[in-house]
PDB file of C-alpha atoms in Angstrom:
ATOM      1  CA  UNK A   1       0.000   0.000   0.000  1.00 79.00           C
ATOM      2  CA  UNK A   2       1.097   3.569  -0.633  1.00 83.00           C
ATOM      3  CA  UNK A   3      -0.091   7.185  -0.456  1.00 85.00           C
ATOM      4  CA  UNK A   4       0.671   9.536  -3.341  1.00 86.00           C
ATOM      5  CA  UNK A   5       0.168  13.233  -2.560  1.00 87.00           C
ATOM      6  CA  UNK A   6       0.744  16.483  -4.424  1.00 88.00           C
ATOM      7  CA  UNK A   7       0.956  19.672  -2.351  1.00 88.00           C
ATOM      8  CA  UNK A   8       0.933  22.892  -4.357  1.00 89.00           C
ATOM      9  CA  UNK A   9       0.828  26.648  -3.801  1.00 89.00           C
ATOM     10  CA  UNK A  10       0.040  29.132  -6.575  1.00 91.00           C
ATOM     11  CA  UNK A  11       2.604  31.934  -6.405  1.00 91.00           C
ATOM     12  CA  UNK A  12       1.751  35.637  -6.572  1.00 92.00           C
ATOM     13  CA  UNK A  13       0.927  36.494 -10.192  1.00 90.00           C
ATOM     14  CA  UNK A  14       2.464  39.989 -10.120  1.00 92.00           C
ATOM     15  CA  UNK A  15       5.761  38.801  -8.626  1.00 92.00           C
ATOM     16  CA  UNK A  16       6.129  35.871 -11.002  1.00 92.00           C
ATOM     17  CA  UNK A  17       5.307  38.099 -13.986  1.00 93.00           C
ATOM     18  CA  UNK A  18       8.010  40.568 -12.921  1.00 93.00           C
ATOM     19  CA  UNK A  19      10.449  37.688 -12.426  1.00 92.00           C
ATOM     20  CA  UNK A  20       9.654  36.336 -15.898  1.00 92.00           C
ATOM     21  CA  UNK A  21      10.196  39.785 -17.429  1.00 93.00           C
ATOM     22  CA  UNK A  22      13.594  40.185 -15.761  1.00 94.00           C
ATOM     23  CA  UNK A  23      14.630  36.660 -16.704  1.00 92.00           C
ATOM     24  CA  UNK A  24      13.550  37.152 -20.313  1.00 92.00           C
ATOM     25  CA  UNK A  25      15.360  40.486 -20.704  1.00 93.00           C
ATOM     26  CA  UNK A  26      18.545  39.037 -19.212  1.00 92.00           C
ATOM     27  CA  UNK A  27      18.506  35.963 -21.452  1.00 91.00           C
ATOM     28  CA  UNK A  28      17.500  37.989 -24.513  1.00 91.00           C
ATOM     29  CA  UNK A  29      20.505  40.244 -24.003  1.00 91.00           C
ATOM     30  CA  UNK A  30      22.847  37.285 -23.514  1.00 91.00           C
ATOM     31  CA  UNK A  31      21.512  35.539 -26.627  1.00 89.00           C
ATOM     32  CA  UNK A  32      22.757  38.441 -28.774  1.00 88.00           C
ATOM     33  CA  UNK A  33      26.317  38.334 -27.449  1.00 89.00           C
ATOM     34  CA  UNK A  34      29.219  35.887 -27.625  1.00 88.00           C
ATOM     35  CA  UNK A  35      27.726  34.228 -24.533  1.00 88.00           C
ATOM     36  CA  UNK A  36      25.330  32.370 -26.842  1.00 86.00           C
ATOM     37  CA  UNK A  37      28.257  30.757 -28.677  1.00 87.00           C
ATOM     38  CA  UNK A  38      29.413  29.066 -25.489  1.00 90.00           C
ATOM     39  CA  UNK A  39      25.892  28.311 -24.233  1.00 90.00           C
ATOM     40  CA  UNK A  40      23.644  27.660 -27.274  1.00 88.00           C
ATOM     41  CA  UNK A  41      20.653  26.820 -25.075  1.00 91.00           C
ATOM     42  CA  UNK A  42      20.335  30.454 -23.993  1.00 90.00           C
ATOM     43  CA  UNK A  43      18.284  31.295 -27.112  1.00 90.00           C
ATOM     44  CA  UNK A  44      15.802  28.518 -26.366  1.00 92.00           C
ATOM     45  CA  UNK A  45      15.567  29.613 -22.730  1.00 91.00           C
ATOM     46  CA  UNK A  46      14.921  33.213 -23.772  1.00 91.00           C
ATOM     47  CA  UNK A  47      12.106  32.072 -26.061  1.00 91.00           C
ATOM     48  CA  UNK A  48      10.546  29.925 -23.314  1.00 91.00           C
ATOM     49  CA  UNK A  49      10.675  32.739 -20.755  1.00 91.00           C
ATOM     50  CA  UNK A  50       9.233  35.133 -23.333  1.00 92.00           C
ATOM     51  CA  UNK A  51       6.274  32.845 -23.956  1.00 91.00           C
ATOM     52  CA  UNK A  52       5.830  32.319 -20.212  1.00 91.00           C
ATOM     53  CA  UNK A  53       5.694  36.032 -19.439  1.00 91.00           C
ATOM     54  CA  UNK A  54       3.013  36.472 -22.114  1.00 92.00           C
ATOM     55  CA  UNK A  55       0.877  33.737 -20.563  1.00 92.00           C
ATOM     56  CA  UNK A  56       1.404  35.183 -17.086  1.00 91.00           C
ATOM     57  CA  UNK A  57       0.549  38.683 -18.280  1.00 89.00           C
ATOM     58  CA  UNK A  58      -2.695  37.539 -19.908  1.00 89.00           C
ATOM     59  CA  UNK A  59      -3.686  35.372 -16.944  1.00 88.00           C
ATOM     60  CA  UNK A  60      -3.634  32.166 -18.990  1.00 89.00           C
ATOM     61  CA  UNK A  61      -1.176  30.476 -16.648  1.00 90.00           C
ATOM     62  CA  UNK A  62       0.459  30.732 -13.230  1.00 92.00           C
ATOM     63  CA  UNK A  63       3.680  29.605 -11.596  1.00 93.00           C
ATOM     64  CA  UNK A  64       3.131  26.940  -8.962  1.00 93.00           C
ATOM     65  CA  UNK A  65       5.386  25.683  -6.169  1.00 93.00           C
ATOM     66  CA  UNK A  66       4.716  21.996  -5.598  1.00 92.00           C
ATOM     67  CA  UNK A  67       5.877  19.017  -3.559  1.00 91.00           C
ATOM     68  CA  UNK A  68       5.286  15.499  -4.870  1.00 89.00           C
ATOM     69  CA  UNK A  69       5.501  12.776  -2.246  1.00 88.00           C
ATOM     70  CA  UNK A  70       4.891   9.039  -2.140  1.00 88.00           C
ATOM     71  CA  UNK A  71       4.706   7.216   1.195  1.00 87.00           C
ATOM     72  CA  UNK A  72       4.904   3.415   1.062  1.00 87.00           C
ATOM     73  CA  UNK A  73       4.048   0.983   3.849  1.00 88.00           C
ATOM     74  CA  UNK A  74       5.846  -2.342   4.243  1.00 88.00           C
ATOM     75  CA  UNK A  75       7.071  -4.805   6.850  1.00 90.00           C
ATOM     76  CA  UNK A  76       9.388  -3.460   9.542  1.00 89.00           C
ATOM     77  CA  UNK A  77      12.434  -4.989   7.937  1.00 89.00           C
ATOM     78  CA  UNK A  78      15.464  -3.181   6.511  1.00 90.00           C
ATOM     79  CA  UNK A  79      15.799  -5.448   3.481  1.00 92.00           C
ATOM     80  CA  UNK A  80      12.103  -5.202   2.624  1.00 92.00           C
ATOM     81  CA  UNK A  81      12.125  -1.426   3.080  1.00 89.00           C
ATOM     82  CA  UNK A  82      15.148  -1.072   0.793  1.00 91.00           C
ATOM     83  CA  UNK A  83      13.556  -3.284  -1.851  1.00 92.00           C
ATOM     84  CA  UNK A  84      10.309  -1.277  -1.814  1.00 91.00           C
ATOM     85  CA  UNK A  85      12.257   1.990  -1.938  1.00 91.00           C
ATOM     86  CA  UNK A  86      14.254   0.898  -4.976  1.00 92.00           C
ATOM     87  CA  UNK A  87      11.116  -0.324  -6.747  1.00 91.00           C
ATOM     88  CA  UNK A  88       9.523   3.109  -6.323  1.00 89.00           C
ATOM     89  CA  UNK A  89      12.640   5.017  -7.384  1.00 91.00           C
ATOM     90  CA  UNK A  90      13.163   2.844 -10.466  1.00 91.00           C
ATOM     91  CA  UNK A  91       9.502   3.034 -11.497  1.00 87.00           C
ATOM     92  CA  UNK A  92       9.506   6.835 -11.458  1.00 86.00           C
ATOM     93  CA  UNK A  93      12.997   7.067 -12.984  1.00 90.00           C
ATOM     94  CA  UNK A  94      11.845   4.956 -15.930  1.00 87.00           C
ATOM     95  CA  UNK A  95       9.179   7.594 -16.636  1.00 81.00           C
ATOM     96  CA  UNK A  96      11.577  10.537 -16.336  1.00 85.00           C
ATOM     97  CA  UNK A  97      11.058  11.481 -12.671  1.00 84.00           C
ATOM     98  CA  UNK A  98      14.026  11.495 -10.320  1.00 88.00           C
ATOM     99  CA  UNK A  99      12.801  11.084  -6.738  1.00 88.00           C
ATOM    100  CA  UNK A 100      14.869  11.619  -3.584  1.00 86.00           C
ATOM    101  CA  UNK A 101      14.687   9.336  -0.553  1.00 87.00           C
ATOM    102  CA  UNK A 102      13.761  11.358   2.585  1.00 85.00           C
ATOM    103  CA  UNK A 103      16.584  10.379   4.915  1.00 84.00           C
ATOM    104  CA  UNK A 104      15.514  11.037   8.533  1.00 85.00           C
ATOM    105  CA  UNK A 105      12.521  13.063   7.275  1.00 84.00           C
ATOM    106  CA  UNK A 106       9.874  10.373   6.992  1.00 84.00           C
ATOM    107  CA  UNK A 107       7.583  11.955   9.586  1.00 87.00           C
ATOM    108  CA  UNK A 108       7.760  15.338   7.862  1.00 87.00           C
ATOM    109  CA  UNK A 109       6.810  13.807   4.524  1.00 86.00           C
ATOM    110  CA  UNK A 110       4.063  11.722   6.101  1.00 86.00           C
ATOM    111  CA  UNK A 111       2.502  14.825   7.677  1.00 87.00           C
ATOM    112  CA  UNK A 112       2.126  16.357   4.211  1.00 86.00           C
ATOM    113  CA  UNK A 113      -0.331  13.563   3.404  1.00 85.00           C
ATOM    114  CA  UNK A 114      -2.728  14.893   6.042  1.00 85.00           C
ATOM    115  CA  UNK A 115      -5.287  17.563   5.054  1.00 82.00           C
ATOM    116  CA  UNK A 116      -4.411  21.225   5.710  1.00 82.00           C
ATOM    117  CA  UNK A 117      -1.060  20.396   7.324  1.00 82.00           C
ATOM    118  CA  UNK A 118       1.000  22.136   4.637  1.00 81.00           C
ATOM    119  CA  UNK A 119      -0.483  25.516   5.541  1.00 79.00           C
ATOM    120  CA  UNK A 120       0.679  25.270   9.150  1.00 79.00           C
ATOM    121  CA  UNK A 121       4.330  25.994   8.435  1.00 83.00           C
ATOM    122  CA  UNK A 122       5.093  22.603   6.927  1.00 87.00           C
ATOM    123  CA  UNK A 123       5.370  23.895   3.357  1.00 88.00           C
ATOM    124  CA  UNK A 124       7.907  26.460   4.564  1.00 88.00           C
ATOM    125  CA  UNK A 125      10.015  23.633   6.003  1.00 88.00           C
ATOM    126  CA  UNK A 126       9.806  21.803   2.689  1.00 89.00           C
ATOM    127  CA  UNK A 127      11.065  24.917   0.882  1.00 89.00           C
ATOM    128  CA  UNK A 128      13.965  25.305   3.303  1.00 88.00           C
ATOM    129  CA  UNK A 129      14.871  21.650   2.740  1.00 87.00           C
ATOM    130  CA  UNK A 130      15.029  22.255  -1.024  1.00 88.00           C
ATOM    131  CA  UNK A 131      12.431  19.652  -1.987  1.00 89.00           C
ATOM    132  CA  UNK A 132       9.885  22.096  -3.435  1.00 90.00           C
ATOM    133  CA  UNK A 133       9.903  22.483  -7.223  1.00 91.00           C
ATOM    134  CA  UNK A 134       8.426  25.156  -9.503  1.00 92.00           C
ATOM    135  CA  UNK A 135       6.500  24.750 -12.745  1.00 91.00           C
ATOM    136  CA  UNK A 136       3.581  26.126 -14.719  1.00 92.00           C
ATOM    137  CA  UNK A 137       0.107  25.306 -13.480  1.00 90.00           C
ATOM    138  CA  UNK A 138      -0.608  23.203 -16.593  1.00 87.00           C
ATOM    139  CA  UNK A 139       2.415  20.969 -15.959  1.00 86.00           C
ATOM    140  CA  UNK A 140       1.645  20.581 -12.263  1.00 88.00           C
ATOM    141  CA  UNK A 141      -1.982  19.681 -13.020  1.00 84.00           C
ATOM    142  CA  UNK A 142      -0.718  16.707 -15.033  1.00 81.00           C
ATOM    143  CA  UNK A 143       1.118  15.456 -11.935  1.00 82.00           C
ATOM    144  CA  UNK A 144      -2.045  15.294  -9.843  1.00 81.00           C
ATOM    145  CA  UNK A 145      -2.621  11.732  -8.563  1.00 73.00           C
ATOM    146  CA  UNK A 146      -5.861  11.158 -10.435  1.00 70.00           C
ATOM    147  CA  UNK A 147      -6.086   7.489 -11.333  1.00 66.00           C
ATOM    148  CA  UNK A 148      -9.659   7.311 -12.638  1.00 66.00           C
ATOM    149  CA  UNK A 149     -10.832   8.278 -16.114  1.00 72.00           C
ATOM    150  CA  UNK A 150     -14.337   9.243 -17.148  1.00 75.00           C
ATOM    151  CA  UNK A 151     -16.086   6.081 -18.408  1.00 75.00           C
ATOM    152  CA  UNK A 152     -18.208   8.365 -20.663  1.00 79.00           C
ATOM    153  CA  UNK A 153     -21.285   6.147 -21.085  1.00 84.00           C
ATOM    154  CA  UNK A 154     -22.549   2.945 -19.424  1.00 85.00           C
ATOM    155  CA  UNK A 155     -22.621   1.087 -22.773  1.00 84.00           C
ATOM    156  CA  UNK A 156     -21.547   1.444 -26.370  1.00 84.00           C
ATOM    157  CA  UNK A 157     -18.295   0.979 -28.277  1.00 85.00           C
ATOM    158  CA  UNK A 158     -15.626  -0.331 -25.921  1.00 85.00           C
ATOM    159  CA  UNK A 159     -12.517   1.874 -26.046  1.00 82.00           C
ATOM    160  CA  UNK A 160      -9.410   2.212 -23.840  1.00 80.00           C
ATOM    161  CA  UNK A 161      -8.757   5.524 -22.114  1.00 79.00           C
ATOM    162  CA  UNK A 162      -5.489   7.459 -21.829  1.00 74.00           C
ATOM    163  CA  UNK A 163      -4.597   5.388 -18.754  1.00 68.00           C
ATOM    164  CA  UNK A 164      -5.714   2.118 -20.382  1.00 70.00           C
ATOM    165  CA  UNK A 165      -8.945   1.957 -18.399  1.00 76.00           C
ATOM    166  CA  UNK A 166     -12.316   0.908 -19.785  1.00 81.00           C
ATOM    167  CA  UNK A 167     -14.674   3.422 -21.372  1.00 84.00           C
ATOM    168  CA  UNK A 168     -17.619   3.294 -23.753  1.00 86.00           C
ATOM    169  CA  UNK A 169     -18.520   5.611 -26.641  1.00 84.00           C
ATOM    170  CA  UNK A 170     -22.172   6.215 -27.482  1.00 84.00           C
ATOM    171  CA  UNK A 171     -22.843   9.591 -29.099  1.00 81.00           C
ATOM    172  CA  UNK A 172     -26.613   9.115 -28.677  1.00 82.00           C
ATOM    173  CA  UNK A 173     -26.452   8.636 -24.901  1.00 84.00           C
ATOM    174  CA  UNK A 174     -28.511  11.381 -23.258  1.00 80.00           C
ATOM    175  CA  UNK A 175     -26.021  11.791 -20.436  1.00 81.00           C
ATOM    176  CA  UNK A 176     -23.483  13.140 -22.945  1.00 77.00           C
ATOM    177  CA  UNK A 177     -25.676  16.245 -23.422  1.00 81.00           C
ATOM    178  CA  UNK A 178     -24.909  16.419 -27.142  1.00 80.00           C
ATOM    179  CA  UNK A 179     -26.759  19.239 -28.907  1.00 81.00           C
ATOM    180  CA  UNK A 180     -26.453  17.489 -32.275  1.00 83.00           C
ATOM    181  CA  UNK A 181     -25.145  14.215 -33.615  1.00 79.00           C
ATOM    182  CA  UNK A 182     -22.891  15.447 -36.400  1.00 84.00           C
ATOM    183  CA  UNK A 183     -19.301  14.267 -36.288  1.00 82.00           C
ATOM    184  CA  UNK A 184     -16.116  14.538 -38.315  1.00 86.00           C
ATOM    185  CA  UNK A 185     -13.196  12.106 -38.353  1.00 88.00           C
ATOM    186  CA  UNK A 186      -9.780  13.183 -39.620  1.00 90.00           C
ATOM    187  CA  UNK A 187      -6.661  11.118 -40.114  1.00 88.00           C
ATOM    188  CA  UNK A 188      -4.023  10.073 -42.595  1.00 90.00           C
ATOM    189  CA  UNK A 189      -4.477   7.145 -44.940  1.00 89.00           C
ATOM    190  CA  UNK A 190      -4.387   3.901 -42.991  1.00 87.00           C
ATOM    191  CA  UNK A 191      -4.682   5.621 -39.604  1.00 87.00           C
ATOM    192  CA  UNK A 192      -7.768   3.595 -38.705  1.00 87.00           C
ATOM    193  CA  UNK A 193     -10.714   5.877 -39.496  1.00 88.00           C
ATOM    194  CA  UNK A 194     -12.792   3.021 -40.893  1.00 89.00           C
ATOM    195  CA  UNK A 195     -11.786   0.779 -38.004  1.00 87.00           C
ATOM    196  CA  UNK A 196     -13.253   3.348 -35.622  1.00 85.00           C
ATOM    197  CA  UNK A 197     -16.417   4.421 -37.441  1.00 87.00           C
ATOM    198  CA  UNK A 198     -17.705   0.987 -38.500  1.00 89.00           C
ATOM    199  CA  UNK A 199     -17.679  -0.520 -34.965  1.00 88.00           C
ATOM    200  CA  UNK A 200     -19.207   2.726 -33.672  1.00 86.00           C
ATOM    201  CA  UNK A 201     -22.070   2.481 -36.178  1.00 86.00           C
ATOM    202  CA  UNK A 202     -22.480  -1.229 -35.444  1.00 87.00           C
ATOM    203  CA  UNK A 203     -22.722  -0.567 -31.696  1.00 85.00           C
ATOM    204  CA  UNK A 204     -25.470   2.017 -32.334  1.00 82.00           C
ATOM    205  CA  UNK A 205     -27.413  -0.381 -34.579  1.00 85.00           C
ATOM    206  CA  UNK A 206     -27.041  -3.257 -32.116  1.00 84.00           C
ATOM    207  CA  UNK A 207     -28.423  -1.102 -29.308  1.00 79.00           C
ATOM    208  CA  UNK A 208     -31.679  -0.743 -31.264  1.00 73.00           C
TER     209      UNK A 208
END
């Protein structure tokens, strides 16, 4: 058994916008000097910060401080604990996430799993420990531990979801709240348009 939690705080929009402006102007200036010859990535960074400041200025996005934590429970045995720890680290590393084992900070991390504990000074401790990361709100939202997908309809064409869970497609189901039943399917030759539409039509006909 395990507990996966994501604690996040949306930073002040005005401060982050000012920070993005300063960062962009600094990188933009460096990208036009010999500095860019030694560090070619500076041009890409300047472009990214420029796009970020536009999204922050228009209110389309925000900068979020977040702490991702996974607490696992196992037998009180050093070998078992080490095995479980390595399984977790390797699983996340395989998907591009490098986790850090909380040496002598297990209680602190466990307290973050409890509701409203982060606001009582705990998030400040996490920042001081250097385990809090920053990202755009869109990226952090994709880290939220949501493991269930919308099954769409109770019956219809069986289709896997993004997380390989079961879902059904029935465009005539009243719960979908469709205002009309027109649809368009686009794809390259051989992409599977016919393989999608024919079973969909068959499922509608079979339902009567």
